[in-house]
Short mmCIF file of C-alpha atoms in Angstrom, two decimals:
data_model
loop_
_atom_site.label_atom_id
_atom_site.label_comp_id
_atom_site.label_asym_id
_atom_site.label_seq_id
_atom_site.Cartn_x
_atom_site.Cartn_y
_atom_site.Cartn_z
CA MET A 1 21.53 -11.12 17.26
CA ARG A 2 17.94 -12.03 16.36
CA LEU A 3 16.01 -11.18 13.25
CA ASN A 4 12.76 -9.34 13.68
CA PRO A 5 9.95 -11.69 12.57
CA PHE A 6 7.77 -8.67 11.77
CA PRO A 7 9.26 -6.60 8.97
CA PRO A 8 9.00 -2.84 9.29
CA TYR A 9 6.27 -1.14 7.30
CA TYR A 10 8.67 0.07 4.61
CA VAL A 11 9.41 -3.48 3.46
CA TYR A 12 5.75 -3.86 2.47
CA ARG A 13 5.59 -0.29 1.14
CA ASN A 14 8.61 -0.88 -1.08
CA MET A 15 7.19 -4.16 -2.38
CA GLY A 16 3.93 -2.37 -3.15
CA GLN A 17 5.77 0.38 -4.99
CA SER A 18 7.71 -2.16 -7.02
CA TYR A 19 4.52 -3.89 -8.10
CA LEU A 20 2.87 -0.54 -8.81
CA LEU A 21 5.72 0.56 -11.08
CA LYS A 22 5.53 -2.75 -12.95
CA GLY A 23 1.79 -2.32 -13.49
CA GLN A 24 0.94 -5.27 -11.23
CA TYR A 25 -1.77 -3.46 -9.29
CA GLU A 26 -3.48 -6.53 -7.86
CA LYS A 27 -0.17 -7.63 -6.32
CA ALA A 28 0.61 -4.13 -5.04
CA LEU A 29 -2.67 -3.78 -3.17
CA PRO A 30 -2.08 -6.35 -0.38
CA GLU A 31 1.47 -5.09 0.15
CA PHE A 32 0.26 -1.55 0.78
CA LYS A 33 -2.52 -2.87 3.02
CA LYS A 34 0.07 -4.73 5.13
CA ALA A 35 2.15 -1.56 5.38
CA LEU A 36 -0.94 0.37 6.44
CA GLN A 37 -1.63 -2.08 9.25
CA LEU A 38 1.81 -1.26 10.64
CA LEU A 39 1.62 2.49 10.03
CA PRO A 40 -2.09 3.40 9.80
CA LYS A 41 -1.65 7.18 9.71
CA SER A 42 0.76 7.23 6.77
CA SER A 43 -0.53 9.66 4.16
CA GLN A 44 1.94 8.22 1.65
CA ILE A 45 0.50 4.73 1.96
CA HIS A 46 -3.09 6.01 1.79
CA THR A 47 -2.18 7.95 -1.36
CA ASN A 48 -0.59 4.90 -2.96
CA LEU A 49 -3.70 2.86 -2.17
CA ALA A 50 -5.90 5.56 -3.70
CA VAL A 51 -3.81 5.52 -6.88
CA ILE A 52 -4.07 1.75 -7.16
CA TYR A 53 -7.82 1.81 -6.59
CA ILE A 54 -8.18 4.43 -9.34
CA LEU A 55 -6.08 2.35 -11.73
CA LEU A 56 -8.28 -0.66 -10.93
CA GLY A 57 -11.46 1.36 -11.52
CA ARG A 58 -12.50 1.22 -7.87
CA GLU A 59 -13.35 4.90 -7.38
CA LYS A 60 -15.34 4.53 -4.15
CA GLU A 61 -12.41 2.85 -2.40
CA ALA A 62 -10.01 5.40 -3.90
CA ARG A 63 -12.00 8.26 -2.38
CA ALA A 64 -12.17 6.54 1.00
CA SER A 65 -8.42 5.99 1.04
CA ALA A 66 -7.66 9.52 -0.15
CA ASP A 67 -9.87 11.00 2.58
CA LYS A 68 -7.80 9.41 5.35
#
């Protein structure tokens, strides 16, 4: 049995959600971006990114993420 060297998207999504819930938005952002690379059409991940961008005061990026 071999371990997959590339974690599934939900590992990154869950890490991002953990950071988000703890108020660590800057740490959550790259985790959600990694998840999005693996599952680019996920509306849940785009929504989470939009929320983080809003909380960071980055409205332009929030709108772009929400529109996807």
